[in-house]
Each structure stands twice: as structure tokens, then as C-alpha cells.
Short mmCIF file of C-alpha atoms in Angstrom, two decimals:
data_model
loop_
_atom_site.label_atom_id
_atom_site.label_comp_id
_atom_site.label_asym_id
_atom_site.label_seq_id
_atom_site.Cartn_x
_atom_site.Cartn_y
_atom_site.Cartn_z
CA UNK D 1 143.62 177.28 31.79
CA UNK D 2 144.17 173.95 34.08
CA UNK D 3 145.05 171.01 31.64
CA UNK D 4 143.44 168.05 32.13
CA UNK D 5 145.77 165.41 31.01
CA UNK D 6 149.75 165.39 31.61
CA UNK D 7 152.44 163.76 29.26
CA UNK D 8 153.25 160.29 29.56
CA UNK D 9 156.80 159.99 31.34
CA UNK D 10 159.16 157.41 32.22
CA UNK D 11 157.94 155.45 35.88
CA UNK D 12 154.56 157.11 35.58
CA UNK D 13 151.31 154.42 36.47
CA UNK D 14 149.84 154.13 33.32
CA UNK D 15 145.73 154.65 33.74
CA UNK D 16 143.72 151.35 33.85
CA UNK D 17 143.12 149.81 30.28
CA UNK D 18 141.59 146.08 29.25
CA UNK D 19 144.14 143.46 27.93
CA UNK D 20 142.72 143.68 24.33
CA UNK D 21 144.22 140.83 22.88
CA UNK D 22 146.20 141.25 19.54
CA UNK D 23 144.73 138.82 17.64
CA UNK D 24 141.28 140.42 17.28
CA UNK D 25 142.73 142.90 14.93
CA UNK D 26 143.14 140.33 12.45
CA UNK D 27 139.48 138.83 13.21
CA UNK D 28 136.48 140.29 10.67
CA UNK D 29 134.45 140.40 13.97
CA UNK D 30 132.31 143.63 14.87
CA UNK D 31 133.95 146.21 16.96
CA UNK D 32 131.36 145.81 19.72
CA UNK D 33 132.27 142.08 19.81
CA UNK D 34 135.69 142.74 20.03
CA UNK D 35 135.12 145.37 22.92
CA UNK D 36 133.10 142.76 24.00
CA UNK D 37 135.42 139.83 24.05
CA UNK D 38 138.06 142.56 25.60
CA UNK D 39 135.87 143.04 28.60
CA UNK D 40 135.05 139.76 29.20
CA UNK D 41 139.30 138.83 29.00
CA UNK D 42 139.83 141.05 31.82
CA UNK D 43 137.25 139.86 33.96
CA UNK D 44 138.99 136.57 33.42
CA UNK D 45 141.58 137.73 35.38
CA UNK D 46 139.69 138.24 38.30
CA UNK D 47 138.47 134.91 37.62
CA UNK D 48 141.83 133.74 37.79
CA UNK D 49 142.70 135.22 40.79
CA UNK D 50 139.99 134.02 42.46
CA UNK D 51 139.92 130.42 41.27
CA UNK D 52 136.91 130.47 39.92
CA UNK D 53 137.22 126.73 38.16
CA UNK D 54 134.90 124.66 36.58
CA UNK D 55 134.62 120.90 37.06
CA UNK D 56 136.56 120.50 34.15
CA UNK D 57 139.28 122.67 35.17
CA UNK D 58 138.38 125.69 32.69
CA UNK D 59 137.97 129.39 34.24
CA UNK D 60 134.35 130.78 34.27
CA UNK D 61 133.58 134.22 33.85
CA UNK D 62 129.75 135.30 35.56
CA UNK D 63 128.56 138.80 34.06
CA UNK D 64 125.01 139.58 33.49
CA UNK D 65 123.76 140.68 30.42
CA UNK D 66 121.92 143.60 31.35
CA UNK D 67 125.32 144.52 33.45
CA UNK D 68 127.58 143.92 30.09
CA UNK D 69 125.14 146.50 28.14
CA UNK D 70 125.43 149.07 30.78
CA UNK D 71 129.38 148.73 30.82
CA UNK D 72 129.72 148.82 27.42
CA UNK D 73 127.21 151.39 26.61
CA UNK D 74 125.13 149.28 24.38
CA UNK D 75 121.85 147.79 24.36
CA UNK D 76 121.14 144.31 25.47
CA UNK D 77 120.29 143.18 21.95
CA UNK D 78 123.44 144.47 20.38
CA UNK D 79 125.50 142.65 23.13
CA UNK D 80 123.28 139.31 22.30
CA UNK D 81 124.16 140.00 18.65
CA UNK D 82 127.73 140.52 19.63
CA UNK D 83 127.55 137.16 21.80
CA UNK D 84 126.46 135.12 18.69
CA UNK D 85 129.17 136.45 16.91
CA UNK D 86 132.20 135.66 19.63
CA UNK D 87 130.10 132.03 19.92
CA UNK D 88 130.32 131.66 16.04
CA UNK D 89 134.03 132.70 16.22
CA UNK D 90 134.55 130.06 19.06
CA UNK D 91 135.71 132.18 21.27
CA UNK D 92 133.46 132.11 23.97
CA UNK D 93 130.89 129.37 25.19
CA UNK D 94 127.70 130.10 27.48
CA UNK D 95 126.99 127.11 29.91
CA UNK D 96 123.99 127.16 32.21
CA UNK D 97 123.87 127.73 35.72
CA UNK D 98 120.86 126.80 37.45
CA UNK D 99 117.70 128.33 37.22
CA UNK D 100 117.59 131.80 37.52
CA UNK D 101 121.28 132.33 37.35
CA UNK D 102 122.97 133.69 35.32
CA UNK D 103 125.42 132.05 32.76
CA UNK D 104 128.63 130.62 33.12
CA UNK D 105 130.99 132.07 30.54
CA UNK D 106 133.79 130.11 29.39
CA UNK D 107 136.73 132.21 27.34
CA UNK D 108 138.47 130.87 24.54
CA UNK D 109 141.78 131.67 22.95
CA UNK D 110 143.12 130.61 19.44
CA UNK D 111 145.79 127.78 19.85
CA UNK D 112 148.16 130.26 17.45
CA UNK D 113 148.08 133.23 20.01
CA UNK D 114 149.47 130.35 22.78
CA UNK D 115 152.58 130.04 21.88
CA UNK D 116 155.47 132.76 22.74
CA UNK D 117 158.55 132.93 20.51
CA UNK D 118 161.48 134.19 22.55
CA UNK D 119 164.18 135.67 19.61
CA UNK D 120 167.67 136.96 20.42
CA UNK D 121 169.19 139.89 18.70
CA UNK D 122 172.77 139.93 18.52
CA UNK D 123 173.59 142.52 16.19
CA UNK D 124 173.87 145.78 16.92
CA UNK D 125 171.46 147.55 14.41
CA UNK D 126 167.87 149.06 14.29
CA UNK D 127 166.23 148.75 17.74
CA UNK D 128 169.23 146.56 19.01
CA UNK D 129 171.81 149.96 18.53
CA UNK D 130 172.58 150.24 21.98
CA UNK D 131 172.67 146.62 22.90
CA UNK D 132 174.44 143.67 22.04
CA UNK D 133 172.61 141.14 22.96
CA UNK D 134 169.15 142.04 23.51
CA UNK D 135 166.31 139.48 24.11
CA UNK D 136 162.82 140.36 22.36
CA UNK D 137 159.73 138.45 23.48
CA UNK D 138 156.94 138.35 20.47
CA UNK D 139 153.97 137.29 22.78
CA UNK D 140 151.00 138.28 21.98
CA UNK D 141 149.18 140.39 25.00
CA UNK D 142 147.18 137.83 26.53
CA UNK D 143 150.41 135.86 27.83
CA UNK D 144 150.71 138.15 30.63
CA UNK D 145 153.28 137.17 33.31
CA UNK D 146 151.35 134.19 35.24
CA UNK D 147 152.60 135.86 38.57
CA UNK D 148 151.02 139.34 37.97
CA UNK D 149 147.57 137.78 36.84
CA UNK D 150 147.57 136.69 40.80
CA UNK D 151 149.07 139.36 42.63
CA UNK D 152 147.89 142.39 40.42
CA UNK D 153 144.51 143.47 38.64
CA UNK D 154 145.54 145.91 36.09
CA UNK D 155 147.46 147.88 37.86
CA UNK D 156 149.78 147.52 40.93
CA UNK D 157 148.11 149.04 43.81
CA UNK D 158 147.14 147.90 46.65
CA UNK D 159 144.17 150.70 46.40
CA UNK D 160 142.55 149.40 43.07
CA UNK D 161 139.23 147.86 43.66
CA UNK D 162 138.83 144.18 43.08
CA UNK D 163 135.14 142.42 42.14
CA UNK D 164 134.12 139.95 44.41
CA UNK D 165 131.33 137.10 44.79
CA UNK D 166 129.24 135.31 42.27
CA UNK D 167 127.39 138.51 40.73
CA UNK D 168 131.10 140.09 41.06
CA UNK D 169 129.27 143.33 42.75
CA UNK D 170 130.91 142.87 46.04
CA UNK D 171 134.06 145.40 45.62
CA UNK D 172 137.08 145.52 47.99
CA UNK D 173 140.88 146.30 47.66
CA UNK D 174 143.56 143.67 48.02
CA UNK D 175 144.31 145.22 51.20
CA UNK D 176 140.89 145.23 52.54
CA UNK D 177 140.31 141.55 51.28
CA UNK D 178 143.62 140.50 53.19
CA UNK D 179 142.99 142.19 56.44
CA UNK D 180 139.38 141.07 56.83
CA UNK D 181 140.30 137.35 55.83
CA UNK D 182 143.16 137.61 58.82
CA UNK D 183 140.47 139.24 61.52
CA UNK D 184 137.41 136.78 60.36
CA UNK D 185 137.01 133.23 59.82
CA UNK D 186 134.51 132.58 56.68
CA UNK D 187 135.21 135.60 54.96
CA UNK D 188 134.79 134.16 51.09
CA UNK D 189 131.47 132.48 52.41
CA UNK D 190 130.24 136.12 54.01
CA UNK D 191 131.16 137.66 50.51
CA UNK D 192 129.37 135.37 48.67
CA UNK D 193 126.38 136.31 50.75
CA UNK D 194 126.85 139.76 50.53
CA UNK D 195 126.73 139.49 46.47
CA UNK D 196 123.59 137.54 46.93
CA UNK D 197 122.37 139.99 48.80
CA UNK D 198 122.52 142.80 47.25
CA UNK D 199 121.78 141.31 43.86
CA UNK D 200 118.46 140.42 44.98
CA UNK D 201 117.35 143.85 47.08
CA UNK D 202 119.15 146.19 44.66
CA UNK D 203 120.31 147.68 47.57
CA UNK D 204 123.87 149.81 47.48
CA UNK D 205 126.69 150.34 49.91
CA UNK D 206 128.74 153.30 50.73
CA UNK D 207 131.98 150.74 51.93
CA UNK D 208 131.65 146.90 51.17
CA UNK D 209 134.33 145.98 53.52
CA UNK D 210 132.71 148.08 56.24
CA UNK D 211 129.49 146.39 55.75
CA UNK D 212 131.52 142.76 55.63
CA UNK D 213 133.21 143.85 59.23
CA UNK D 214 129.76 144.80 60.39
CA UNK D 215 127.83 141.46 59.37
CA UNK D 216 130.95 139.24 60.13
CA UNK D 217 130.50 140.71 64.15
CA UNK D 218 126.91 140.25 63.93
CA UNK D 219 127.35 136.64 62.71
CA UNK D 220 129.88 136.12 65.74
CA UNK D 221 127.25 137.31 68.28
CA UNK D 222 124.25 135.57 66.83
CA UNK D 223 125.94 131.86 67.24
CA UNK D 224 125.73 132.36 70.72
CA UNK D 225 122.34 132.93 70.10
CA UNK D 226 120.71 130.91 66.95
CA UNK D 227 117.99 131.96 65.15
CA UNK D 228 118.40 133.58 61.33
CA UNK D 229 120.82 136.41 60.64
CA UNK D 230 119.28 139.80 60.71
CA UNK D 231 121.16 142.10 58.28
CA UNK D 232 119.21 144.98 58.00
CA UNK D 233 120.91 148.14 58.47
CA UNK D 234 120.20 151.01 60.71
CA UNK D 235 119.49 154.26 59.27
CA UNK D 236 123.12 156.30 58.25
CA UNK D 237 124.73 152.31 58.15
CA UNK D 238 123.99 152.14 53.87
CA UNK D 239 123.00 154.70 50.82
#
């Protein structure tokens, strides 16, 4: 009989996982709030990444509701219910975006969970036995190293897919992202169109950062000749 997990061992990738932040343990807050809250944390991080700012400097998270339900596996009136409770908690705030849009969502984190206590054990007894002078670090999870919330999403691999755009359904990997901003000028405005796109048709594609390549040529050859972008695809070019 195949197994179908292996032991975790020293060096291997742990799988992907949300930051689920410490602190809700102690909250009296539903579990699909918390799972809630958890979800929306690490799709902070994207936010983070990709500066997405507010005019008053605070990081915005943009996720559907009917996207959040299907995500977490729950209806959209349990993940209303669950956004009254996180609201009531003050941990999250919905701001509106324009008609039609969806809501800006604005993450909040308790001023006790900010600060990290750096201790130094010197003696050499219970989990300092084999070390002097060993420094532990009681942070909380959410103070992740500032440095991996930019370079990394979860995991460090240049293969992991990254969300892009407003509706955050335009998905390539750091690598892709990187080697299309280097061949194409406009790149974060094509994405943005892309998202806009497809959020309105419904339509799916096989490879986003083919389809980018292919629209950011078109775009190339159609300011030689104006007139409004045609991005319809050819049968075989999309699922």
C-alpha cells in the first residue's frame, strides 16, 4: 500500500499553511471567524507585497464575499455573520469602494500582540541544555520577518503562485511576474486589466502569464494602429 503522507524531517518544505495568529486562541470568537480572520491575514501579505495602500497609509485587503464562502467552505450568510463578529471584535473594518465594487478590507491587530519581547537565557537548563547563551524571541506569529513578507508568500519558491490585480484572480509566480515586467513596459496596468476582465466575463485561463505575453504584443502592435484593443481569443488560446 503507497502512503500518502511522509514524516516531517529536518530541511523538508513544510506544506503551505495561513499565519493564524496566536492571539485568537484567547478570543471567545467563533471558529469560522477565526478561520476567517486567518484567511483574510494572509491575503494581507499579498497586500503587502504589492503595496496595496490606502490614502491613509493602512493596507487594504479586496476579497469578495461570495469568493470568501467558497474558500472557506461556508455559506455567504455564515461568513456575513462571521464578518459582524471580527467588526464587533475590532479587528477588521469594511470601507466602500465605489459602486459596484467590492469592499475595501482593512485588518486590525491588538496593540498587545505588537510588541516582541526578545529574552536571553543564560543558564544552561531545560530547553537551554545544550547552549549557553541562547536567545528566545516570544513574538507572537503575526511579526513575521518584514523581509520575508516581501520576498516570500508562504513558502520560498520561486514556483508558488502569487494573486494579482484588484479581484486578486490574476495568478502568476514571482518568476513569471519578474520576467514579464523586464520584457514589457505597463505590466501592473495590463494585470489590472486582465483581473477586470475576467471578473466581468467569467471567463478562465489555462496560463495567466501566457495570456499577459499575448495581450501585452497585441497592445504593442495596435499603437501603431489606434482603435480599441481586441482581446478575444482564438479557439485552443483559453479553457
Amino acid at each position: 500500500m503507497n502512503a500518502i503522507s511522509n514524516y516531517l524531517k529536518p530541511n523538508m518544505p513544510l506544506p503551505q499553511y495561513l499565519p493564524y495568529a496566536r492571539f485568537l486562541l484567547d478570543t471567545d470568537l467563533s471558529h469560522t471567524a477565526k478561520l476567517l480572520y486567518t484567511l483574510l491575514l494572509d491575503r494581507a501579505t499579498l497586500s503587502q507585497k504589492n503595496n496595496w495602500v490606502d490614502a491613509q497609509g493602512r493596507i487594504y485587503v479586496v476579497y469578495p464575499l461570495s469568493s470568501l464562502a467558497k474558500d472557506l467552505g461556508y455559506s455567504i450568510s455564515s461568513i456575513t455573520r462571521s464578518f459582524t463578529e471580527l467588526e464587533n471584535a475590532q479587528l477588521v473594518e469594511r470601507v466602500r469602494n465605489g459602486f459596484s465594487k467590492p469592499r475595501r478590507i482593512l485588518l486590525k491587530v491588538p496593540h498587545t500582540t505588537q510588541n516582541c519581547a526578545v529574552t536571553v537565557c543564560k543558564s544552561a537548563e531545560h530547553d537551554c541544555a545544550e547552549t549557553n547563551s541562547m536567545i528566545a524571541q516570544k513574538c507572537t506569529p503575526n511579526q513575521r520577518n518584514k523581509n520575508n513578507l516581501k520576498d516570500n508568500h508562504l513558502i520560498k519558491t520561486t514556483d508558488a503562485y502569487l494573486t494579482f490585480g484588484e479581484y486578486q484572480n490574476v495568478f502568476l509566480t514571482e518568476k513569471e511576474y519578474k520576467r514579464l515586467k523586464a520584457d514589457f513596459a505597463g505590466l501592473d496596468s495590463l494585470i489590472e486589466q486582465l483581473s477586470a476582465y475576467v471578473q466581468s466575463t467569467g471567463k478562465k485561463y489555462a496560463d495567466h502569464a501566457a495570456t499577459l505575453r499575448i495581450w501585452a504584443k497585441r497592445q504593442k502592435a495596435e499603437k501603431k494602429a489606434p482603435g480599441i484593443p481586441d482581446y478575444t481569443f482564438a479557439e485552443g488560446e483559453s479553457l
